[in-house]
Amino acid sequence: MPNMQKEKTAMPEQLPDVRNKNFSEVALGYSEEQALNEAQRCLHCKNAPCVTGCPVSVRIPEFLALAAKGDFVGAYHVIKSTNSLPAVCGRVCPQETQCEGKCVRGIKGEPVGIGRLERFCADRAMKLMKEKSPDESEGATNSAEDSCIEKKAFTSEGDDGIKVAVIGSGPAGLSCAGDLSSRGYKVTVFEALHKAGGVLVYGIPEFRLPKDIVASEIKELEKKGVDIQCNMVIGKVLSIDELFDAGFKAVFVSTGAGLPRFMGIEGENSNGVYSANEFLTRVNLMKAYRSDYGTPVRAGKAVAVVGGGNVAMDAARCAKRLGAEKVYVIYRRSEAEMPARREEIHHAKEEGIDFRFLTNPVRINADEKGNCRFITCVRMELGEPDESGRRRPVAVDGSEYDIDVDTVIIAVGTVPNPLIRMTTPGLDTDRHGCIITSDGVTTTKQGVYAGGDAVTGAATVILAMGAGRQAAQKIDEYIKGLSKKTE
Amino acid sequence: MFKILKRDVLAENVIRIKIDAPYIAKKAMAGQFVIVIPNENSERIPLTVADYDRSLGTLTLIFQVVGRTTEELAALDEGDSVYSVAGPLGRASEFEGMKKVAVVGGGLGCAIAYPQAKALHEAGVCVDMIAGFRNSSLVILEKEMRAVSKNLIMMTDDGSYGEKGLVTDALRKMIDGGAGYDAVIAIGPPVMMKFVSLLTKQYGIKTIVSMNPIMIDGTGMCGGCRLTVDGKTKFACVDGPDFDGHSVDFDELIRRNNMYKEQEKQSMSLREHFCRLYKLSDGN
Ligand SMILES: Cc1cc2nc3c(=O)[nH]c(=O)nc-3n(C[C@H](O)[C@H](O)[C@H](O)COP(=O)(O)OP(=O)(O)OC[C@H]3O[C@@H](n4cnc5c(N)ncnc54)[C@H](O)[C@@H]3O)c2cc1C
Ligand code: SF4
Ligand code: FES
């Protein structure tokens, strides 16, 4: 008999007033009892609507059945067979619009907490694996020191397998590398920054996705033989054509959509105005919140974050944690249109973030030293639906008002970096700078595949991961085709 | 990788390191920069490529000790390794069509101006160099600069070396004397570049300046390096670092460079005055 409890089993969390002063994970994770209780809420529907909601078709009822019996490791392996990063996805997927959005239990109550259980199974399995081989407990080893020995190796003609290059180490790149390596390829991942992980390390904060989870995923890949080369800005230090010259048979481009957009309003270059990327990179990648790290960050007394996505939520919550007394989120549509995960909007509200919906900034005002002093906004109302299907916000005449802030964080979206596009003849992109593909991953240049945000524009971890796996499949087919031709 | 092969002190607090970085050395061009992280916990800072040797795979960087990060870099010795070096970043300088050029360097800016002068000289362009320092103890690279320029004019603020005065005084004198420059390249503190640009504007001489704003990634990802050129927002790391000196909004640049002044003061251990990399408030 399934457990007919209407609500999801509550997730233990740090109290709002405590957690908004620290960077530790907000959601503490289920206990074994709670996990069993929640897993038993699944009705095991024959048609499994939840699976159709998952971009990588995790076999949800199957893993929930194992979890309900207490076989969490077995459940983990079911998830892992289609999802390379369960511990990450359980934490950051927008489940309410994916699996859980389709769950039958959601009709008369709350859906099964699929994400929470995915997280529990993954955490449990990873903990057990760590206990078995304790050397894994250290973080990823892609430091300058370690990669230096390997660095010499990647260009020498190895006899240890066919070489494939992956550019960018976000979820798309990592999953592609993992799959290719399982298929026997010798994979080198080139990453521009000094740490691997993409948005998972530089964007999403510690309190939502602890960095040691990402580090152990990366460590796992390295143990499989994937070589991760950090500090390699492809397009500058080596071009894609040069990678082919160096003996790589195929290239996967997963460089994300990391270029910040600004609003183009007056005063945007004032001191104290950041792109969310800059602010989050300082905080997460460069650990500006820790006194033992050198990078400064200036989160003032009063902060306005402009935007309504996950990026805006993360920036607002980081600013609060850095000690800002007042943090506003300024969003031009209403709450219903916000693209952020529901859970994060809820968390942000609990933590004391002040939401100003249907509000749009028109000007940032600075003092004579150039320091931001207040932001002038205008109220909006929703008009006719636009091409995205959401009602278009229009400014209300004469509704301008000021909010005193000394910091403004712009989180109105990002676009792909043009570096690869500019240095790779034959690789076509659309007018937004996104790489054009025929089937989601095959580009216009032979041997070059692409996926993740670099193709779709800013999207989700799970879609990027799915694209990485699809590309691994295509690359495998392509390389097998090549060797047939030469036979 | 990134091992320091050679390290010498050029002047008080000005250090030159030669590091093992074969991939970067292969691609580096005058005008480009790298992002350096001295130790794992350090900040990412941009440093201009001062020289490179493609066959030996070495890269030379010159920096002034002005804050916590440059102190950390200065603490590394020959044989030690730098945690991370990424590049070469930014666009290479473009010298097309130049025949006679004045290269103006201010303080540590000379370390950036020198490779440009050298590249011009090697391309057969006639180069005059004007190098300004606060006083004689801060003079760097004189021998190197002399080797690549037809005339080298050394200036100090206090007259303790070379001529007394500002680089703009010397530049005006040369132009008025009929030097006939078709371009001026100015590299140094933002105020110096601002006044050089104002001067050359009067004469209608094309002027290129090299920007040194705050940077994090150096690849276009953060927007922290943005500046206004001709009324438009540009990213110094990808659109520059070289820009038309007559179009740059220097006042905004100077304001933005002061942004972390307070925090830098706090995060610094030895010297009390702020400045990142080549933000040489003391160069001129
Ligand atoms: C703050 C923030 C919060 C988010 N929250 C969520 C969430 O809760 N849930 C969710 O599903 N999604 C979320 N997203 C979106 C999600 O993170 C992205 O869709 C996903 O990471 C895209 O993966 P990717 O592999 O395509 O690219 P990225 O993760 O962007 O990785 C690209 C990597 O390529 C590197 N690179 C770029 N250019 C080069 C080059 N020329 N040479 C070498 N390397 C290069 C970059 O440095 C980067 O490491 C969030 C994004 C941000 C910014
Ligand atoms: S991967 Fe995401 S969508 Fe798929 S089952 Fe897990 S939480 Fe749901
Ligand atoms: S340094 Fe980050 S965009 Fe230029």
Short mmCIF file of N, CA and C in Angstrom, two decimals, chain A residues 1-7 40-41 43 105:
data_model
loop_
_atom_site.label_atom_id
_atom_site.label_comp_id
_atom_site.label_asym_id
_atom_site.label_seq_id
_atom_site.Cartn_x
_atom_site.Cartn_y
_atom_site.Cartn_z
N MET A 1 0.84 -1.22 0.00
CA MET A 1 0.00 0.00 0.00
C MET A 1 0.86 1.25 0.00
N PRO A 2 0.65 2.09 -0.98
CA PRO A 2 1.44 3.33 -0.97
C PRO A 2 1.06 4.23 0.21
N ASN A 3 1.96 5.05 0.58
CA ASN A 3 1.75 6.05 1.62
C ASN A 3 0.92 7.19 1.03
N MET A 4 -0.31 7.39 1.55
CA MET A 4 -1.20 8.37 0.94
C MET A 4 -1.11 9.77 1.53
N GLN A 5 -0.05 10.02 2.28
CA GLN A 5 0.18 11.37 2.82
C GLN A 5 0.14 12.39 1.67
N LYS A 6 -0.64 13.47 1.84
CA LYS A 6 -0.87 14.42 0.73
C LYS A 6 0.34 15.28 0.40
N GLU A 7 1.04 15.68 1.47
CA GLU A 7 2.19 16.57 1.24
C GLU A 7 3.48 15.77 1.09
N GLN A 40 7.73 5.82 -0.61
CA GLN A 40 6.52 5.00 -0.56
C GLN A 40 5.27 5.76 -1.01
N ARG A 41 5.40 7.04 -1.30
CA ARG A 41 4.25 7.80 -1.81
C ARG A 41 4.02 7.53 -3.29
N LEU A 43 2.92 5.85 -6.68
CA LEU A 43 1.83 4.93 -6.99
C LEU A 43 2.22 3.91 -8.06
N ARG A 105 0.35 12.27 -8.29
CA ARG A 105 0.09 12.66 -6.91
C ARG A 105 -0.08 14.18 -6.77
#
